[in-house]
PDB file of C-alpha atoms in Angstrom:
ATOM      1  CA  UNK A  55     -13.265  -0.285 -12.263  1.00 73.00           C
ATOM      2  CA  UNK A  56     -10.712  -3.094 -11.457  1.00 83.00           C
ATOM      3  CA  UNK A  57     -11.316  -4.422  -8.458  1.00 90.00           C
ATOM      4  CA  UNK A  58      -9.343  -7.452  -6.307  1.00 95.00           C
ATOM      5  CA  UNK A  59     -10.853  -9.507  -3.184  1.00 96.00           C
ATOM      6  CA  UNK A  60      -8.999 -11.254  -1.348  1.00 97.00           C
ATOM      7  CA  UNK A  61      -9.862 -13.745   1.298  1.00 97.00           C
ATOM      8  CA  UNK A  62     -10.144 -14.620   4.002  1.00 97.00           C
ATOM      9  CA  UNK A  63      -9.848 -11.051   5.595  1.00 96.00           C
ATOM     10  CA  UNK A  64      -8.252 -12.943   9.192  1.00 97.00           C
ATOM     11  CA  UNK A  65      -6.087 -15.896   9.544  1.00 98.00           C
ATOM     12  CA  UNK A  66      -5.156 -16.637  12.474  1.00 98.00           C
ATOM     13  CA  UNK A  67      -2.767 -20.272  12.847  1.00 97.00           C
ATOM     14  CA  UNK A  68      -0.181 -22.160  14.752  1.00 98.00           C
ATOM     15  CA  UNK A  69       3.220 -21.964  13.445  1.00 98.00           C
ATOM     16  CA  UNK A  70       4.156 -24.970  11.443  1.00 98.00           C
ATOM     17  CA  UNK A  71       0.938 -24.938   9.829  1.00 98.00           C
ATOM     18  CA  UNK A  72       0.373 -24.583   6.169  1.00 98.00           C
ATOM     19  CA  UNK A  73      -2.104 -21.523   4.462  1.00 98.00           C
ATOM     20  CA  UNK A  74      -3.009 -19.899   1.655  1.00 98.00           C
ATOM     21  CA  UNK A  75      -4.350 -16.801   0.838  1.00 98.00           C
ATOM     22  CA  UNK A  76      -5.857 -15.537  -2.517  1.00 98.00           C
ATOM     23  CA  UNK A  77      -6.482 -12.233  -4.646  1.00 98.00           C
ATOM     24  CA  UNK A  78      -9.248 -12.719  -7.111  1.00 97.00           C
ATOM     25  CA  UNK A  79     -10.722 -10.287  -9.994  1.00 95.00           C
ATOM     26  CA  UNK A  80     -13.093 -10.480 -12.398  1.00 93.00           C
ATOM     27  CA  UNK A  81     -11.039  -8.002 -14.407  1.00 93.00           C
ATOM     28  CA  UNK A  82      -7.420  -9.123 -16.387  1.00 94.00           C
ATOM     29  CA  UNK A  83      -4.074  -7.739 -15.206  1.00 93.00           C
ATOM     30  CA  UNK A  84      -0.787  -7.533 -16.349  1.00 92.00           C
ATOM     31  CA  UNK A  85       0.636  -8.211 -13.268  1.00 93.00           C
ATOM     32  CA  UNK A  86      -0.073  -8.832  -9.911  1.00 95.00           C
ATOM     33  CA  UNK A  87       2.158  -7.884  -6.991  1.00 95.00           C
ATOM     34  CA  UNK A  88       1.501  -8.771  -3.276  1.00 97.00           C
ATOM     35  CA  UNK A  89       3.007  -6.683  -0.283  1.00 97.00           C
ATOM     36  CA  UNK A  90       3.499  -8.069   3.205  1.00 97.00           C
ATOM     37  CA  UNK A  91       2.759  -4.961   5.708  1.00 97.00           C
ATOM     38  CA  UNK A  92       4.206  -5.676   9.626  1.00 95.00           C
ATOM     39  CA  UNK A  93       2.727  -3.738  12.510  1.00 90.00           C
ATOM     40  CA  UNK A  94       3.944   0.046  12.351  1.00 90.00           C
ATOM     41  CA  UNK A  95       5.727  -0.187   8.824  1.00 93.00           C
ATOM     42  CA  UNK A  96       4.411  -0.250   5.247  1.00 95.00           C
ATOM     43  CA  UNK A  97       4.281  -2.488   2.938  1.00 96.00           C
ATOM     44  CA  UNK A  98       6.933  -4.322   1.901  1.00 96.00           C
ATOM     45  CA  UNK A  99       7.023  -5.403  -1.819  1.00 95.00           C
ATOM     46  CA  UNK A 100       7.316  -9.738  -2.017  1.00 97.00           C
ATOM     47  CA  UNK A 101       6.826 -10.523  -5.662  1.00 96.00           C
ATOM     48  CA  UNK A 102       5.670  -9.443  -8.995  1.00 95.00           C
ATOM     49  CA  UNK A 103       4.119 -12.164 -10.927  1.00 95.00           C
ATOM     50  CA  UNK A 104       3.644 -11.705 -14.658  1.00 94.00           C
ATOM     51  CA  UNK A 105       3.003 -14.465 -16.965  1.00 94.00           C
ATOM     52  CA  UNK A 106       0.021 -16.336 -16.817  1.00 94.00           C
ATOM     53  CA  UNK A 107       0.083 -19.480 -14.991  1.00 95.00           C
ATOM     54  CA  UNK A 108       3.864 -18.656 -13.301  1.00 96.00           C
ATOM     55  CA  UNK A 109       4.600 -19.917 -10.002  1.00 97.00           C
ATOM     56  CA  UNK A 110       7.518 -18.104  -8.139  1.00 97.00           C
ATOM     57  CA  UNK A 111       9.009 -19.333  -4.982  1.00 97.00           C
ATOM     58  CA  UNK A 112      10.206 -17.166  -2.299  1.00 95.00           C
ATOM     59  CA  UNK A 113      11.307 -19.346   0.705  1.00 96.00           C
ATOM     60  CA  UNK A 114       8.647 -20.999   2.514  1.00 97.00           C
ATOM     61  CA  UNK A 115       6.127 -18.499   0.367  1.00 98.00           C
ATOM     62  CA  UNK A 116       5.015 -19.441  -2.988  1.00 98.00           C
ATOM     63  CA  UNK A 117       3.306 -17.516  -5.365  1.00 98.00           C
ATOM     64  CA  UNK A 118       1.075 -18.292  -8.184  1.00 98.00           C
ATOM     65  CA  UNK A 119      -0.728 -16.216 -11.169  1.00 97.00           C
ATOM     66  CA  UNK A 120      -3.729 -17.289 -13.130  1.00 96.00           C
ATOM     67  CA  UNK A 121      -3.568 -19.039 -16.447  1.00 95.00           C
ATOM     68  CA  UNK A 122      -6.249 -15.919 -17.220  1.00 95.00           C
ATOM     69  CA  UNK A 123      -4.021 -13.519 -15.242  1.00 94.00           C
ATOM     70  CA  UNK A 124      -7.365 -12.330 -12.790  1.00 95.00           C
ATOM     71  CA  UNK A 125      -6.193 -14.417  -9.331  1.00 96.00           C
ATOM     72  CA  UNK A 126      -3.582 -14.992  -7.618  1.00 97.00           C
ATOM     73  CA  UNK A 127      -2.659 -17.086  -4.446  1.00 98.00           C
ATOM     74  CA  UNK A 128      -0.238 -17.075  -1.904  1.00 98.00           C
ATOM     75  CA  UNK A 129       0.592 -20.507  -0.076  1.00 98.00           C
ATOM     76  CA  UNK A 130       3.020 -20.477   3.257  1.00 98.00           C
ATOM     77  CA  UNK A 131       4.316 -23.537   4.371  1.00 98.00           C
ATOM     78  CA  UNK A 132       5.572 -24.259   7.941  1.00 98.00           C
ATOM     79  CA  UNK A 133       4.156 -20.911   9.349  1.00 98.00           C
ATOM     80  CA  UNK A 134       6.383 -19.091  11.591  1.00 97.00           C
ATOM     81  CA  UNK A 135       5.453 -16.210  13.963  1.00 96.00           C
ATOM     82  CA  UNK A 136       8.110 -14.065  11.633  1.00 95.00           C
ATOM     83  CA  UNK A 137       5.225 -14.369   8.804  1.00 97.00           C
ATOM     84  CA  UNK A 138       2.787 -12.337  10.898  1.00 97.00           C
ATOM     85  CA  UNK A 139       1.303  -9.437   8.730  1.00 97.00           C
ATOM     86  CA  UNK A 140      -0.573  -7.646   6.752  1.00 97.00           C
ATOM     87  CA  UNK A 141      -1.034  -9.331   3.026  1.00 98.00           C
ATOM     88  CA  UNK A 142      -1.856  -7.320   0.050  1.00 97.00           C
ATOM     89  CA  UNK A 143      -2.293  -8.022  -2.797  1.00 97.00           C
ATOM     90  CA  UNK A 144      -2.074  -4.728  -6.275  1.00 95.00           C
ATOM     91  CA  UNK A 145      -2.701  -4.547  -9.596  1.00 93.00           C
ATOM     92  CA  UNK A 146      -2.014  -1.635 -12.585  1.00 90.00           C
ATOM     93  CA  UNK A 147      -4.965   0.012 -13.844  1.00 86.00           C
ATOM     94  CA  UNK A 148      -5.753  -0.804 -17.460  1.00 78.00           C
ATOM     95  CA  UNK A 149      -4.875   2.794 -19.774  1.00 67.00           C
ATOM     96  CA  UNK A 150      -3.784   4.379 -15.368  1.00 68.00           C
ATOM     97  CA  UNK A 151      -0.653   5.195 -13.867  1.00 83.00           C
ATOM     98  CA  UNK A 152      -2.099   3.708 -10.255  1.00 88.00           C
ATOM     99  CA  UNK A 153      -2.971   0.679  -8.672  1.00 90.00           C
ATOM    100  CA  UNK A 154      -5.888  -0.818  -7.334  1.00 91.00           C
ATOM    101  CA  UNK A 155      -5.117  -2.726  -3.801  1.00 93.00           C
ATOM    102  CA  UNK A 156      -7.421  -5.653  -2.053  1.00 95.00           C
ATOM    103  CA  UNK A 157      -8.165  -4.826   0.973  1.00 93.00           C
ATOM    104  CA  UNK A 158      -5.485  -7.328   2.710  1.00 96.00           C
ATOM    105  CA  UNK A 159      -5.668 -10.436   5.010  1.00 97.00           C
ATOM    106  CA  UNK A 160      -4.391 -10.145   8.301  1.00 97.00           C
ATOM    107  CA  UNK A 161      -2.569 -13.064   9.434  1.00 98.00           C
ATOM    108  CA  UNK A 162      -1.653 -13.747  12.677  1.00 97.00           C
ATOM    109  CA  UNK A 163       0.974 -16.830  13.679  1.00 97.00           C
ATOM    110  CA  UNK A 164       0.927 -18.269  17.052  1.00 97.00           C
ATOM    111  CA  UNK A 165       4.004 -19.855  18.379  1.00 95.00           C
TER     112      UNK A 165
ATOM    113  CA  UNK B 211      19.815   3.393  -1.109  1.00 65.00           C
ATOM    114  CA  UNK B 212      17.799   4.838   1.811  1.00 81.00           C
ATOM    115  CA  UNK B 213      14.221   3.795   0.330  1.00 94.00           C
ATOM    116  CA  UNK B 214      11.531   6.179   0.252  1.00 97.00           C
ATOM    117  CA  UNK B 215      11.453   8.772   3.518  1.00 97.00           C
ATOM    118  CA  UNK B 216       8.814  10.042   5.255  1.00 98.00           C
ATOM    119  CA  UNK B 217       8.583  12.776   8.132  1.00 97.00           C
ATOM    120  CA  UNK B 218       7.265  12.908  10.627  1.00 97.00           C
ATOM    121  CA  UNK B 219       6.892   9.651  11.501  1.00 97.00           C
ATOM    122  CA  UNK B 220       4.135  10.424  14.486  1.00 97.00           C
ATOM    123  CA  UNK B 221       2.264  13.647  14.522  1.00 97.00           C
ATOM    124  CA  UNK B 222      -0.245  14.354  17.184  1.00 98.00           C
ATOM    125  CA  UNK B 223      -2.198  17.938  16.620  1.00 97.00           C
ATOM    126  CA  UNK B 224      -5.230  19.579  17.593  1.00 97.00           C
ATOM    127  CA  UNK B 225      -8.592  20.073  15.809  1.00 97.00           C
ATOM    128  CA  UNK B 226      -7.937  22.973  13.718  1.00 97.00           C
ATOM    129  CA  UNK B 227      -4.458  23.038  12.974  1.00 97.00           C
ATOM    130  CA  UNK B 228      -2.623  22.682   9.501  1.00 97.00           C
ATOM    131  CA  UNK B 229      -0.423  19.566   9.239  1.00 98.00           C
ATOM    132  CA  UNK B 230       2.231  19.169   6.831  1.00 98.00           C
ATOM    133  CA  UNK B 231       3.562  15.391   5.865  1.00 98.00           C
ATOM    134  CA  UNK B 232       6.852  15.484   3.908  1.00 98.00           C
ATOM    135  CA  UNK B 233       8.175  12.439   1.369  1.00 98.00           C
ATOM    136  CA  UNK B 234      11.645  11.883  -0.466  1.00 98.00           C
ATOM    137  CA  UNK B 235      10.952   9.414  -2.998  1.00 97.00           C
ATOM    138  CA  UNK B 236      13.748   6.740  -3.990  1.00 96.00           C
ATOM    139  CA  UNK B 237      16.129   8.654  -6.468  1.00 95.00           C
ATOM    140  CA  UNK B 238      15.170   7.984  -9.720  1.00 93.00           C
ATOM    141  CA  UNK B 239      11.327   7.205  -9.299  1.00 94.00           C
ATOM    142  CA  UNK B 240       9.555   8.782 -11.687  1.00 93.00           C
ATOM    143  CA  UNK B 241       6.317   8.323 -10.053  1.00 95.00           C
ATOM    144  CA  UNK B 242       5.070   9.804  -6.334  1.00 97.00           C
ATOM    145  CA  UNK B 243       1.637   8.000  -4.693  1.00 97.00           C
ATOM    146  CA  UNK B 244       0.036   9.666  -1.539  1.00 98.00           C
ATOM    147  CA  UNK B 245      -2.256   7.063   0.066  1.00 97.00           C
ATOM    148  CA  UNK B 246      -3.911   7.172   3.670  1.00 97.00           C
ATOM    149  CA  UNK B 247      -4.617   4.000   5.947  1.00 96.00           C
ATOM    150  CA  UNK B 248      -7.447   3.461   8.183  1.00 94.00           C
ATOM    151  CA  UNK B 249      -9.006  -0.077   9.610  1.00 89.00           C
ATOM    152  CA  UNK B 250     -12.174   1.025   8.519  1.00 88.00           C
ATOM    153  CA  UNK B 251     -11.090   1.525   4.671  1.00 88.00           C
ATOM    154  CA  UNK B 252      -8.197   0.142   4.202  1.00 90.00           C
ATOM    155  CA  UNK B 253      -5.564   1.404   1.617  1.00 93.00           C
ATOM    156  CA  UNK B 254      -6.648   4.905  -0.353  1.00 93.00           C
ATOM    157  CA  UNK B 255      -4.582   6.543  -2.792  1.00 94.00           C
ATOM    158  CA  UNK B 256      -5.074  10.293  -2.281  1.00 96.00           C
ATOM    159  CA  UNK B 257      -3.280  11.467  -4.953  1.00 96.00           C
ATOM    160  CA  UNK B 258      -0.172  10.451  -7.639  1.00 95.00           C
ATOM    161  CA  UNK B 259       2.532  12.719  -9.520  1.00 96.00           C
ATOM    162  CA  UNK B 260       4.397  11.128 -12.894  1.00 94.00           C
ATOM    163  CA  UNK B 261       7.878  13.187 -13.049  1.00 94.00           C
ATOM    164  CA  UNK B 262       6.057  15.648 -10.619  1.00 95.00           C
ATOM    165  CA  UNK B 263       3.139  16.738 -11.949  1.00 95.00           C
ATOM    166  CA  UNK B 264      -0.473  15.677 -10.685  1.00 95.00           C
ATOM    167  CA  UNK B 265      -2.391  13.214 -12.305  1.00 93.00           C
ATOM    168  CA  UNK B 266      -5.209  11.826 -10.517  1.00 92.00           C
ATOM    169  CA  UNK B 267      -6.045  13.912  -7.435  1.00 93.00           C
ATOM    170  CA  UNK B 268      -9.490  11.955  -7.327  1.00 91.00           C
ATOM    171  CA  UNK B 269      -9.261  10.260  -3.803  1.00 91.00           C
ATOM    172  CA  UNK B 270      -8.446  13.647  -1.932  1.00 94.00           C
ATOM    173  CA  UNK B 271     -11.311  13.551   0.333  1.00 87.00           C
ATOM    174  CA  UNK B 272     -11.775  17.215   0.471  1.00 85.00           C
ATOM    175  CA  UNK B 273     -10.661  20.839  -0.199  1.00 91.00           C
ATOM    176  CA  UNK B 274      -8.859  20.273   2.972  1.00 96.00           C
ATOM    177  CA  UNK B 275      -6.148  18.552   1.641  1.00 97.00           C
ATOM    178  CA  UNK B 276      -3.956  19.698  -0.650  1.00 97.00           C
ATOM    179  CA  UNK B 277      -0.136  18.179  -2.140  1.00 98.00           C
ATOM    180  CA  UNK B 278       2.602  19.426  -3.713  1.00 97.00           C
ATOM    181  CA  UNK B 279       5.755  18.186  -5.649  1.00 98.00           C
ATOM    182  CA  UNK B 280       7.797  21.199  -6.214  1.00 97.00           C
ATOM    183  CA  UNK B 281      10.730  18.820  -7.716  1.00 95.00           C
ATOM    184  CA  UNK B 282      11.880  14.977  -8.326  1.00 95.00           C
ATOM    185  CA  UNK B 283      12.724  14.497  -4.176  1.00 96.00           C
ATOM    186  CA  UNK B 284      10.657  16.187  -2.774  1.00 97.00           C
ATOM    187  CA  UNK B 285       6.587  15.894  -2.381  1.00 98.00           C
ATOM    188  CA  UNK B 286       4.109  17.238   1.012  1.00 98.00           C
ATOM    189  CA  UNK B 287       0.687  16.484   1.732  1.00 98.00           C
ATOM    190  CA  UNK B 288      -0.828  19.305   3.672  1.00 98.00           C
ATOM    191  CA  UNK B 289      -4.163  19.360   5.923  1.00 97.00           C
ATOM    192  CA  UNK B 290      -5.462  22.300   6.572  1.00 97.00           C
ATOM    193  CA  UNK B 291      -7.590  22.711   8.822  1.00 96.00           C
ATOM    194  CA  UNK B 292      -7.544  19.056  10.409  1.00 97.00           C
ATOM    195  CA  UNK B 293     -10.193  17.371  11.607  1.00 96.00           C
ATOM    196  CA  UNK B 294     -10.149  14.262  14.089  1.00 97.00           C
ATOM    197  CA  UNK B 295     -11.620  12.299  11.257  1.00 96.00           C
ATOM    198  CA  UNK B 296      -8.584  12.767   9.722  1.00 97.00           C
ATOM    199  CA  UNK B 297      -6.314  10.731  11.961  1.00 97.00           C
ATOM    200  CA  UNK B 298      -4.918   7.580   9.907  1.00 97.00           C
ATOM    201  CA  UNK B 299      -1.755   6.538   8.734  1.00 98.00           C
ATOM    202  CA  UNK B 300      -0.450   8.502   5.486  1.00 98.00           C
ATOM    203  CA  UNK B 301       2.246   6.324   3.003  1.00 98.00           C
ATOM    204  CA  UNK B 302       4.060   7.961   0.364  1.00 98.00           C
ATOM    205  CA  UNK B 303       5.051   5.541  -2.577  1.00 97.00           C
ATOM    206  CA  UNK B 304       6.908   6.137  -5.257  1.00 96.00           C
ATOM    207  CA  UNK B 305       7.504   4.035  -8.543  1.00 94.00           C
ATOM    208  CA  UNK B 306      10.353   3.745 -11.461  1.00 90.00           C
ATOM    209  CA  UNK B 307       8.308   3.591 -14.722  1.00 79.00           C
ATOM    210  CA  UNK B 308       5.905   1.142 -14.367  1.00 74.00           C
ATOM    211  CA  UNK B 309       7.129  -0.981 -11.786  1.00 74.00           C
ATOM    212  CA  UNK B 310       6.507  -1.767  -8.591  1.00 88.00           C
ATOM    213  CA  UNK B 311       5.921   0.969  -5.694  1.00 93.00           C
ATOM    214  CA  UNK B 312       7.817   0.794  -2.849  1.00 95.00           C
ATOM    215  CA  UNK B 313       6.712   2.610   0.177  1.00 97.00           C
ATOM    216  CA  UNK B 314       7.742   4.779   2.986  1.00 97.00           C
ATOM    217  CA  UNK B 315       7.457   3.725   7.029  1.00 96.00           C
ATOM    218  CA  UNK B 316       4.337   5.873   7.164  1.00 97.00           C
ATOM    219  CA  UNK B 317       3.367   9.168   9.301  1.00 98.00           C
ATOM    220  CA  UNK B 318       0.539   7.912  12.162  1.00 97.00           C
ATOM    221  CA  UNK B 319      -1.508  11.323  12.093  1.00 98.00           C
ATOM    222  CA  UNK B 320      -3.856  11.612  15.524  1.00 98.00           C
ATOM    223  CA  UNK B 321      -5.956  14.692  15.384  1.00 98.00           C
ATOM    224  CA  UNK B 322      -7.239  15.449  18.811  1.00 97.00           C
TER     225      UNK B 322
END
């Protein structure tokens, strides 16, 4: 079973501050997405990353994928309230059709 | 393009009664996910269709529950009878190939 932990489970920080979150595996996959999920709504797809070792940049939000393709992290820079949510992070099954999910970290920005 | 739709997005229902959660996937996914949301455990896929046909109903909880996905835009997730250990919120996903999923608003589902 492919499994992904991410960490902390609660952030909670002053806006302008900097964090970073991170989805780690024991287990290699393809890709890795993450999914920011507001209060009341469902996830909303962010980024896929794909190639070992890529770094995408979304904004403020950056994303990075292991050289070995089994963690990811997501850094936020100059936290605003906005960024308040829900962060997933999902992986495809090896030889599935579904996905396995962490089990989130909630962050919460103060202004 | 509308995304993927869900309906209702609130139920509220009584111990006992059968409760039926609708989806309209994004046209042109071939792939339908049925997952439920609770604090307590997070994100569980129920159940997920490829070009409508089951394929790993494995995280239905129980006889209970039951889906359907009659044709490519159209899938239900049906609870019958409900229990209050049911209430959570229910997401419908769906997927083109094997990309990413995108996912509906969500139906909050209170049993009383």
């Amino acid at each position: 079973t492919q499994l992904l932990e991410q960490s902390p489970q609660f952030l909670s920080i002053q806006e302008g501050e900097n964090l970073t979150v991170y989805c780690n595996s024991s287990s290699v996959f393809s890709s890795l997405q993450w999914y920011r999920q507001e209060p009341g709504e469902g996830p909303v797809l962010l980024v896929t990353v794909v190639t070992g070792g890529e770094v995408k940049k979304l904004k403020r939000l950056t994303f990075q994928f292991g050289d070995a393709r089994k963690d990811s992290s997501l850094h936020i820079t100059a936290a605003q309230p906005g960024d308040t949510g829900l962060y997933l992070c999902a992986g495809p099954n090896t030889n599935a059709g579904k996905s396995t999910f962490g089990d989130g970290t909630t962050l919460t920005v103060k202004p | 393009d509308a995304g993927v739709i869900q309906s209702p997005r609130h139920e509220v229902t009584e111990m006992g009664q059968e409760v039926t959660l609708r989806c309209k996937p994004i046209s042109g996914h071939n792939s339908l996910f049925w997952y439920r949301q609770t604090m307590m455990r997070g994100l569980e896929l129920l159940i997920y269709f490829n070009n409508n046909v089951p394929i790993d109903d494995s995280g239905m909880p129980e006889d209970r529950f039951s889906a359907k996905m009659p044709n490519a835009s159209f899938s239900t997730l049906k609870i019958q009878p409900s229990e209050p250990r049911d209430s959570a919120v229910y997401f419908c996903a769906s997927r083109p190939g094997a990309g990413e999923q995108y996912f509906g608003p969500g139906t909050r589902l209170t049993v009383t």
